[in-house]
């Protein structure tokens, strides 16, 4: 055997030289020769012997050593018995493809019986993994160090603490360093041998809202619900459960049953089955079957069977209650160390507080974004409603029109950024035109009849909606945001907001400023306010109310168009999208108070925040949130019929 | 109506010949349809079309109610279809419960041990609610086993809702467009509520199989359709009579005065809010009854039927028919809803323009919308107004 | 002559503008009283307060022998208590006949169900005929109120006021836009009404007031400037200043 081995080695060296020469790897860097030096230990590894081998190999610092050890540990390395060379084995159908360790080229395909697979047991695998960690943690490439950290956080264990702690010192990259420090804390909190280290690590995790930190603390404070006749001595009890308040009697009894401390209670279905099995000549225990639709008769029949000894005795009615009363129910920490669990619990509590604060922050962001959407959708409506007293039911369709304009623009201009820049003004122009056309052709004839304007514009609304359906189909059309709007502003694991919503918020702010400017600082605004307050007087002062009405209506509609593009970016563009916003927009206007930009802002904020707030209480049910929202609006109007910002005195009319 | 206070001791009907004329026409229509119906003999009118006619009569009834509340009292309610839907849900609960009960009892009859009432209820509940992943009977179904109680609810639920909502809205003097939006919000809240799976009315699945009347399953649909047609005609006749009586005489005078200038009516010493409340509630109850007759003919009800838009359509019918005259509402509802089912049902011939083919199922709503704008602009009094014009001309 | 209406210390502010400033007026029964004053003196606002249309910021308005507090009562309750009001702009229900207008105003129970079950009777018909006679509209009973002339509408409104049979009539500019003959008739109507009840007339036209021949209250900037016979107040220097301007 030694002779044969020697000979094979010599041959192998020759062969290797031949194979290795044309390859890029220089001979002295090649791993195979180094491996051959420990061929026996590698071929039949044991936990005892492998460590020194692995350490020696790692110290030699071959470029491929990391990969080799990983695949070796994963049992992907085979030895060819003829020459003792090691290869990576890859699956190739029925055969095994042998891959050269240094060049990575496929060498041959052989039957699996022609090579020896090296079986690394779990002890060996652990040794290799531990040996690899410091290697990778201190690898020169940032990516490899990052991958090592990822690997540790995927499957953390105690052995990683020492190398990680050691590598923290050597880390040069600042962000990786903080990450390593955190990971170290996480490891220490779970596995540190030294109690003081563990406790301080746990304390340091308090207030950390990341999912990893919460996961660690949750694991440390995990509990199981148990039941016993008396509280067990020395057990690490989290809390004693009160039957009735902490858990129902039925649940408590189920616990007893699953702990084999009580028999399962007889359900009505079980009773029926037992009775059905014991029907004799149309009677059960002497009770005619026909009477058994009465629950009392069923019990009577069962008791008769019981007396005859056919069935086991029935539980007394209060047996379950007695059994429950005789036991204590408690949550026990899965960790027995009370000091650790208490520290972890305290840390978790402080984390919860941080989380609550962040959740409020997140809620505020959500509310803000919803409010800005409502504001954008409603402000156009508020202008036309406030200035002209006209309810435009087709406002939602103008929103839709704007969104479809954006969609069509994207069909022609593939670059999303440019198309968005084109779509915004174009949508304004299109809906401005539509608004002016509608005002001229329909609404101006109906100024004396506001309720009929509502109906006429509704007619226009259904016609437009159907028209959109006929042109664009019923299917939702995409309006894609440019990439720079695609991401999200993630502040931490809890607080985050998509960039698009930030953009909508900014858009809403721009419009607020623009409208305030137009209404307060321009000639048009002055005339608009004059017409709002007293059309007759305004007309006599040379203001043409027709022109003002037309422009106002156009402006309101144009803003709806822009809102449509904005909404289309994050929601889908359908012919019905406007209808989804119209009622909300009305409520915004009504709650805010008519004819006032600030009022609309207040209304939108109130409705936006409230809706998010209600959703927070019941996050799974948006419909319910909307229902309560609408109910709130109905009640709100009871107390402030003219909205938050109400015009008072004679201007309010009567 | 001018003679109301002048004419001594004359009957209500003789003072209002138009009511008599309407009732006569309705009777003749009912008789003709009956004679031509499949269930009666001639078979010219198919059962499905008979159902359409019956449903149309129900729609006419709610349109009459809408006309009273809007055309006479000036409240543009965008919520009356909510009451209609509540009526439908009310009857639907009994229909579904009773029919499921029949099925459950039949299937349990073969069990070795006869089922207890509790077991029957559980089986019914899991049959009805498995679709929303529940096996428990919600408490609002507590009366569903009894037709009498459920019929009572059909009157009480819309009535109470209208009473509470109306009281809240009217006492805070919300009027005009604001009130319309408020009623619309109420409708929206109700439909959103019903859309939820866990509110006990099967979410967006709604209630179905309502055309099968428990206890009458042995009768052919053609017969049942005829019965419902008669019931709808009777309800329309009675409802018309009730409202015609309500809006005639002094009450009608006060109500119309409220529409025209409610402040002035206040200074005459009338408590305007109570009048509005009476009108709002009465019309809501009638709407609920109309719904209860409509949905067994339609066979299915779901929350989409209550969506705010349907109530706006109702206003459209009344406006097209002509507000402030009850027969106008009937004309509007009948014309638009029958035309609508003709156009959308593919009955109308498509028009080939050479370069484009007008498919009416796609273009009907466009036509309706534009037609409606035209009516508002050019015939503010609707078709009924045209009638007046023709009658007065000679 | 005991006080029927006692307005004391009433003030009301609209957006910082003091429309009524510590106003106190007392009206007896029967009495005919004219209230005059320049534009913005608070004449109409005074009526708004009495009839419940405007809620004052402070002050008391007491009514009748029992000194009922009118503040906090609804407009309709105040009207039922016996205060009738005629607006500056004639507001009759134009779509309804003169008869229907009068019938609505007739003193009867006002509840919706009472009205629903109301049956017209001989007495009511007689009263309507009598009122129509008084306001000169006997021949116009079946006509649409909207078809009447401006003056006829004013009378119809006065007729509706009388039909209510109120103890206090508040009449805002009854003679505006009337021909001299029509004014004559209106004066007659008002003085006759004032024989059995209290009538308060707001008017600009001095000639008209002179013909009413009654006590006059002059309002200025929301409070009483002078009170007494027309001759008395027209000689008051303050009143002259206010009316002629300084």
Short mmCIF file of N, CA and C in Angstrom, two decimals, chain B residues 105-205:
data_model
loop_
_atom_site.label_atom_id
_atom_site.label_comp_id
_atom_site.label_asym_id
_atom_site.label_seq_id
_atom_site.Cartn_x
_atom_site.Cartn_y
_atom_site.Cartn_z
N UNK B 105 -82.88 19.95 6.16
CA UNK B 105 -83.77 18.98 6.80
C UNK B 105 -83.92 17.73 5.95
N UNK B 106 -84.00 17.91 4.63
CA UNK B 106 -84.12 16.75 3.76
C UNK B 106 -82.87 15.88 3.89
N UNK B 107 -81.70 16.52 3.89
CA UNK B 107 -80.49 15.71 3.92
C UNK B 107 -80.29 15.07 5.29
N UNK B 108 -80.78 15.73 6.36
CA UNK B 108 -80.61 15.15 7.69
C UNK B 108 -81.68 14.09 7.99
N UNK B 109 -82.71 14.03 7.17
CA UNK B 109 -83.81 13.11 7.45
C UNK B 109 -83.34 11.67 7.41
N UNK B 110 -82.29 11.39 6.62
CA UNK B 110 -81.82 10.02 6.49
C UNK B 110 -80.87 9.62 7.60
N UNK B 111 -80.46 10.57 8.47
CA UNK B 111 -79.53 10.23 9.54
C UNK B 111 -80.21 9.25 10.52
N UNK B 112 -79.43 8.37 11.13
CA UNK B 112 -80.02 7.39 12.06
C UNK B 112 -80.71 8.06 13.23
N UNK B 113 -80.13 9.13 13.70
CA UNK B 113 -80.72 9.86 14.83
C UNK B 113 -81.28 11.16 14.30
N UNK B 114 -82.52 11.48 14.56
CA UNK B 114 -83.07 12.75 14.07
C UNK B 114 -82.29 13.93 14.65
N UNK B 115 -82.14 14.97 13.84
CA UNK B 115 -81.31 16.10 14.24
C UNK B 115 -82.02 16.99 15.25
N UNK B 116 -81.26 17.61 16.13
CA UNK B 116 -81.85 18.60 17.04
C UNK B 116 -81.95 19.93 16.31
N UNK B 117 -82.74 20.83 16.87
CA UNK B 117 -82.89 22.15 16.26
C UNK B 117 -81.53 22.85 16.15
N UNK B 118 -80.72 22.68 17.19
CA UNK B 118 -79.39 23.29 17.19
C UNK B 118 -78.55 22.77 16.04
N UNK B 119 -78.62 21.47 15.82
CA UNK B 119 -77.84 20.88 14.72
C UNK B 119 -78.33 21.39 13.38
N UNK B 120 -79.65 21.55 13.25
CA UNK B 120 -80.20 22.06 12.00
C UNK B 120 -79.69 23.48 11.77
N UNK B 121 -79.73 24.29 12.84
CA UNK B 121 -79.28 25.69 12.70
C UNK B 121 -77.81 25.74 12.29
N UNK B 122 -77.01 24.89 12.95
CA UNK B 122 -75.58 24.89 12.63
C UNK B 122 -75.36 24.50 11.17
N UNK B 123 -76.12 23.49 10.73
CA UNK B 123 -75.95 23.03 9.36
C UNK B 123 -76.35 24.13 8.38
N UNK B 124 -77.45 24.83 8.70
CA UNK B 124 -77.88 25.93 7.83
C UNK B 124 -76.79 26.99 7.78
N UNK B 125 -76.28 27.33 8.97
CA UNK B 125 -75.26 28.39 9.03
C UNK B 125 -74.05 28.01 8.20
N UNK B 126 -73.60 26.75 8.33
CA UNK B 126 -72.38 26.43 7.60
C UNK B 126 -72.66 26.36 6.11
N UNK B 127 -73.89 25.99 5.72
CA UNK B 127 -74.24 26.01 4.29
C UNK B 127 -74.19 27.43 3.74
N UNK B 128 -74.80 28.36 4.48
CA UNK B 128 -74.91 29.72 3.95
C UNK B 128 -73.58 30.44 4.01
N UNK B 129 -72.82 30.21 5.09
CA UNK B 129 -71.66 31.07 5.32
C UNK B 129 -70.33 30.43 5.01
N UNK B 130 -70.34 29.18 4.51
CA UNK B 130 -69.05 28.57 4.18
C UNK B 130 -68.32 29.41 3.14
N UNK B 131 -69.11 30.11 2.32
CA UNK B 131 -68.51 30.89 1.24
C UNK B 131 -67.66 32.04 1.78
N UNK B 132 -67.96 32.51 2.99
CA UNK B 132 -67.10 33.54 3.59
C UNK B 132 -66.28 32.96 4.74
N UNK B 133 -66.18 31.64 4.75
CA UNK B 133 -65.31 31.00 5.72
C UNK B 133 -65.80 31.07 7.14
N UNK B 134 -67.10 30.98 7.31
CA UNK B 134 -67.63 31.02 8.67
C UNK B 134 -68.68 29.92 8.81
N UNK B 135 -68.90 29.47 10.01
CA UNK B 135 -69.94 28.45 10.20
C UNK B 135 -70.96 28.91 11.22
N UNK B 136 -70.86 30.15 11.62
CA UNK B 136 -71.80 30.63 12.64
C UNK B 136 -72.82 31.56 12.04
N UNK B 137 -74.01 31.48 12.57
CA UNK B 137 -75.08 32.35 12.11
C UNK B 137 -74.93 33.70 12.81
N UNK B 138 -74.69 34.79 12.03
CA UNK B 138 -74.53 36.09 12.68
C UNK B 138 -75.84 36.49 13.38
N UNK B 139 -75.69 37.34 14.38
CA UNK B 139 -76.89 37.63 15.17
C UNK B 139 -77.96 38.35 14.37
N UNK B 140 -77.52 39.08 13.28
CA UNK B 140 -78.55 39.79 12.52
C UNK B 140 -79.46 38.81 11.78
N UNK B 141 -79.09 37.53 11.77
CA UNK B 141 -79.96 36.54 11.15
C UNK B 141 -80.93 35.95 12.17
N UNK B 142 -80.98 36.54 13.33
CA UNK B 142 -81.79 36.00 14.41
C UNK B 142 -83.27 35.87 14.08
N UNK B 143 -83.74 36.71 13.14
CA UNK B 143 -85.16 36.64 12.80
C UNK B 143 -85.40 35.93 11.48
N UNK B 144 -84.30 35.48 10.84
CA UNK B 144 -84.42 35.00 9.47
C UNK B 144 -85.33 33.78 9.34
N UNK B 145 -85.55 33.08 10.44
CA UNK B 145 -86.37 31.87 10.34
C UNK B 145 -87.84 32.21 10.19
N UNK B 146 -88.20 33.45 10.54
CA UNK B 146 -89.62 33.78 10.56
C UNK B 146 -89.93 34.80 9.48
N UNK B 147 -90.83 34.44 8.58
CA UNK B 147 -91.20 35.35 7.50
C UNK B 147 -91.84 36.62 8.07
N UNK B 148 -92.70 36.43 9.07
CA UNK B 148 -93.41 37.58 9.64
C UNK B 148 -92.42 38.61 10.20
N UNK B 149 -91.49 38.10 11.02
CA UNK B 149 -90.53 39.02 11.64
C UNK B 149 -89.67 39.69 10.58
N UNK B 150 -89.28 38.89 9.59
CA UNK B 150 -88.40 39.45 8.57
C UNK B 150 -89.14 40.50 7.74
N UNK B 151 -90.45 40.25 7.49
CA UNK B 151 -91.24 41.25 6.78
C UNK B 151 -91.32 42.54 7.59
N UNK B 152 -91.42 42.36 8.89
CA UNK B 152 -91.46 43.53 9.77
C UNK B 152 -90.16 44.31 9.65
N UNK B 153 -89.06 43.56 9.57
CA UNK B 153 -87.75 44.23 9.46
C UNK B 153 -87.63 45.01 8.15
N UNK B 154 -88.26 44.48 7.11
CA UNK B 154 -88.20 45.16 5.81
C UNK B 154 -88.76 46.57 5.93
N UNK B 155 -89.77 46.71 6.79
CA UNK B 155 -90.34 48.04 7.02
C UNK B 155 -89.50 48.81 8.04
N UNK B 156 -89.08 48.10 9.09
CA UNK B 156 -88.45 48.79 10.21
C UNK B 156 -87.03 49.25 9.91
N UNK B 157 -86.25 48.39 9.28
CA UNK B 157 -84.83 48.75 9.10
C UNK B 157 -84.65 49.98 8.22
N UNK B 158 -85.21 49.98 6.99
CA UNK B 158 -85.07 51.22 6.21
C UNK B 158 -85.73 52.40 6.91
N UNK B 159 -86.87 52.15 7.54
CA UNK B 159 -87.57 53.24 8.21
C UNK B 159 -86.73 53.85 9.32
N UNK B 160 -86.16 52.99 10.16
CA UNK B 160 -85.36 53.50 11.28
C UNK B 160 -84.09 54.18 10.79
N UNK B 161 -83.46 53.56 9.79
CA UNK B 161 -82.24 54.18 9.27
C UNK B 161 -82.55 55.57 8.73
N UNK B 162 -83.64 55.67 7.97
CA UNK B 162 -84.02 56.96 7.40
C UNK B 162 -84.36 57.94 8.52
N UNK B 163 -85.02 57.44 9.55
CA UNK B 163 -85.43 58.31 10.65
C UNK B 163 -84.20 58.88 11.36
N UNK B 164 -83.27 58.00 11.69
CA UNK B 164 -82.08 58.45 12.42
C UNK B 164 -81.22 59.36 11.56
N UNK B 165 -80.96 58.89 10.34
CA UNK B 165 -80.13 59.69 9.45
C UNK B 165 -80.79 61.03 9.16
N UNK B 166 -82.07 60.98 8.84
CA UNK B 166 -82.79 62.20 8.51
C UNK B 166 -82.80 63.16 9.70
N UNK B 167 -83.03 62.61 10.87
CA UNK B 167 -83.06 63.47 12.06
C UNK B 167 -81.73 64.19 12.23
N UNK B 168 -80.64 63.41 12.09
CA UNK B 168 -79.31 64.02 12.23
C UNK B 168 -79.08 65.09 11.17
N UNK B 169 -79.43 64.75 9.93
CA UNK B 169 -79.10 65.66 8.83
C UNK B 169 -79.99 66.90 8.86
N UNK B 170 -81.27 66.71 9.08
CA UNK B 170 -82.19 67.84 8.98
C UNK B 170 -82.04 68.79 10.14
N UNK B 171 -81.80 68.23 11.32
CA UNK B 171 -81.73 69.12 12.48
C UNK B 171 -80.51 70.03 12.41
N UNK B 172 -79.46 69.60 11.70
CA UNK B 172 -78.32 70.50 11.58
C UNK B 172 -78.46 71.36 10.32
N UNK B 173 -79.64 71.35 9.73
CA UNK B 173 -79.97 72.22 8.59
C UNK B 173 -79.01 72.05 7.44
N UNK B 174 -78.64 70.82 7.17
CA UNK B 174 -77.86 70.56 5.97
C UNK B 174 -78.84 70.52 4.81
N UNK B 175 -78.60 71.33 3.79
CA UNK B 175 -79.56 71.36 2.69
C UNK B 175 -78.83 71.28 1.35
N UNK B 176 -79.63 71.21 0.31
CA UNK B 176 -79.11 71.31 -1.05
C UNK B 176 -78.05 70.29 -1.38
N UNK B 177 -77.02 70.78 -2.02
CA UNK B 177 -75.96 69.90 -2.51
C UNK B 177 -75.29 69.15 -1.35
N UNK B 178 -75.13 69.84 -0.24
CA UNK B 178 -74.51 69.21 0.94
C UNK B 178 -75.30 67.99 1.37
N UNK B 179 -76.60 68.16 1.39
CA UNK B 179 -77.44 67.05 1.83
C UNK B 179 -77.30 65.88 0.85
N UNK B 180 -77.24 66.21 -0.43
CA UNK B 180 -77.07 65.16 -1.43
C UNK B 180 -75.80 64.38 -1.16
N UNK B 181 -74.72 65.11 -0.90
CA UNK B 181 -73.44 64.44 -0.66
C UNK B 181 -73.51 63.61 0.62
N UNK B 182 -74.21 64.13 1.59
CA UNK B 182 -74.34 63.40 2.86
C UNK B 182 -75.10 62.09 2.65
N UNK B 183 -76.18 62.15 1.88
CA UNK B 183 -76.93 60.91 1.62
C UNK B 183 -76.06 59.95 0.82
N UNK B 184 -75.25 60.53 -0.07
CA UNK B 184 -74.37 59.67 -0.84
C UNK B 184 -73.35 59.00 0.08
N UNK B 185 -72.86 59.76 1.05
CA UNK B 185 -71.91 59.18 1.99
C UNK B 185 -72.56 58.05 2.78
N UNK B 186 -73.82 58.24 3.15
CA UNK B 186 -74.52 57.19 3.88
C UNK B 186 -74.58 55.92 3.04
N UNK B 187 -74.93 56.09 1.76
CA UNK B 187 -75.01 54.94 0.86
C UNK B 187 -73.66 54.26 0.74
N UNK B 188 -72.63 55.08 0.60
CA UNK B 188 -71.28 54.51 0.46
C UNK B 188 -70.91 53.72 1.70
N UNK B 189 -71.20 54.29 2.87
CA UNK B 189 -70.86 53.60 4.11
C UNK B 189 -71.58 52.26 4.17
N UNK B 190 -72.84 52.26 3.79
CA UNK B 190 -73.62 51.03 3.86
C UNK B 190 -73.06 49.98 2.90
N UNK B 191 -72.74 50.42 1.67
CA UNK B 191 -72.27 49.42 0.72
C UNK B 191 -70.89 48.91 1.13
N UNK B 192 -70.05 49.78 1.65
CA UNK B 192 -68.74 49.32 2.12
C UNK B 192 -68.91 48.33 3.26
N UNK B 193 -69.86 48.63 4.12
CA UNK B 193 -70.12 47.74 5.25
C UNK B 193 -70.54 46.37 4.74
N UNK B 194 -71.44 46.38 3.77
CA UNK B 194 -71.94 45.10 3.26
C UNK B 194 -70.87 44.35 2.48
N UNK B 195 -69.92 45.07 1.91
CA UNK B 195 -68.87 44.41 1.15
C UNK B 195 -67.94 43.58 2.04
N UNK B 196 -67.95 43.86 3.34
CA UNK B 196 -67.06 43.12 4.23
C UNK B 196 -67.60 41.72 4.47
N UNK B 197 -66.68 40.77 4.51
CA UNK B 197 -67.11 39.39 4.69
C UNK B 197 -67.65 39.12 6.08
N UNK B 198 -67.13 39.86 7.06
CA UNK B 198 -67.45 39.49 8.43
C UNK B 198 -68.63 40.27 9.00
N UNK B 199 -69.41 40.93 8.14
CA UNK B 199 -70.54 41.67 8.68
C UNK B 199 -71.84 40.87 8.59
N UNK B 200 -71.73 39.61 8.18
CA UNK B 200 -72.88 38.73 8.32
C UNK B 200 -73.81 38.68 7.13
N UNK B 201 -73.48 39.34 6.03
CA UNK B 201 -74.37 39.24 4.86
C UNK B 201 -73.58 38.76 3.64
N UNK B 202 -72.62 37.91 3.89
CA UNK B 202 -71.87 37.20 2.87
C UNK B 202 -71.05 38.10 1.96
N UNK B 203 -70.64 39.27 2.44
CA UNK B 203 -69.73 40.12 1.68
C UNK B 203 -70.17 40.33 0.26
N UNK B 204 -69.20 40.32 -0.66
CA UNK B 204 -69.59 40.62 -2.04
C UNK B 204 -70.25 39.45 -2.74
N UNK B 205 -70.38 38.30 -2.06
CA UNK B 205 -71.16 37.21 -2.65
C UNK B 205 -72.64 37.54 -2.65
#
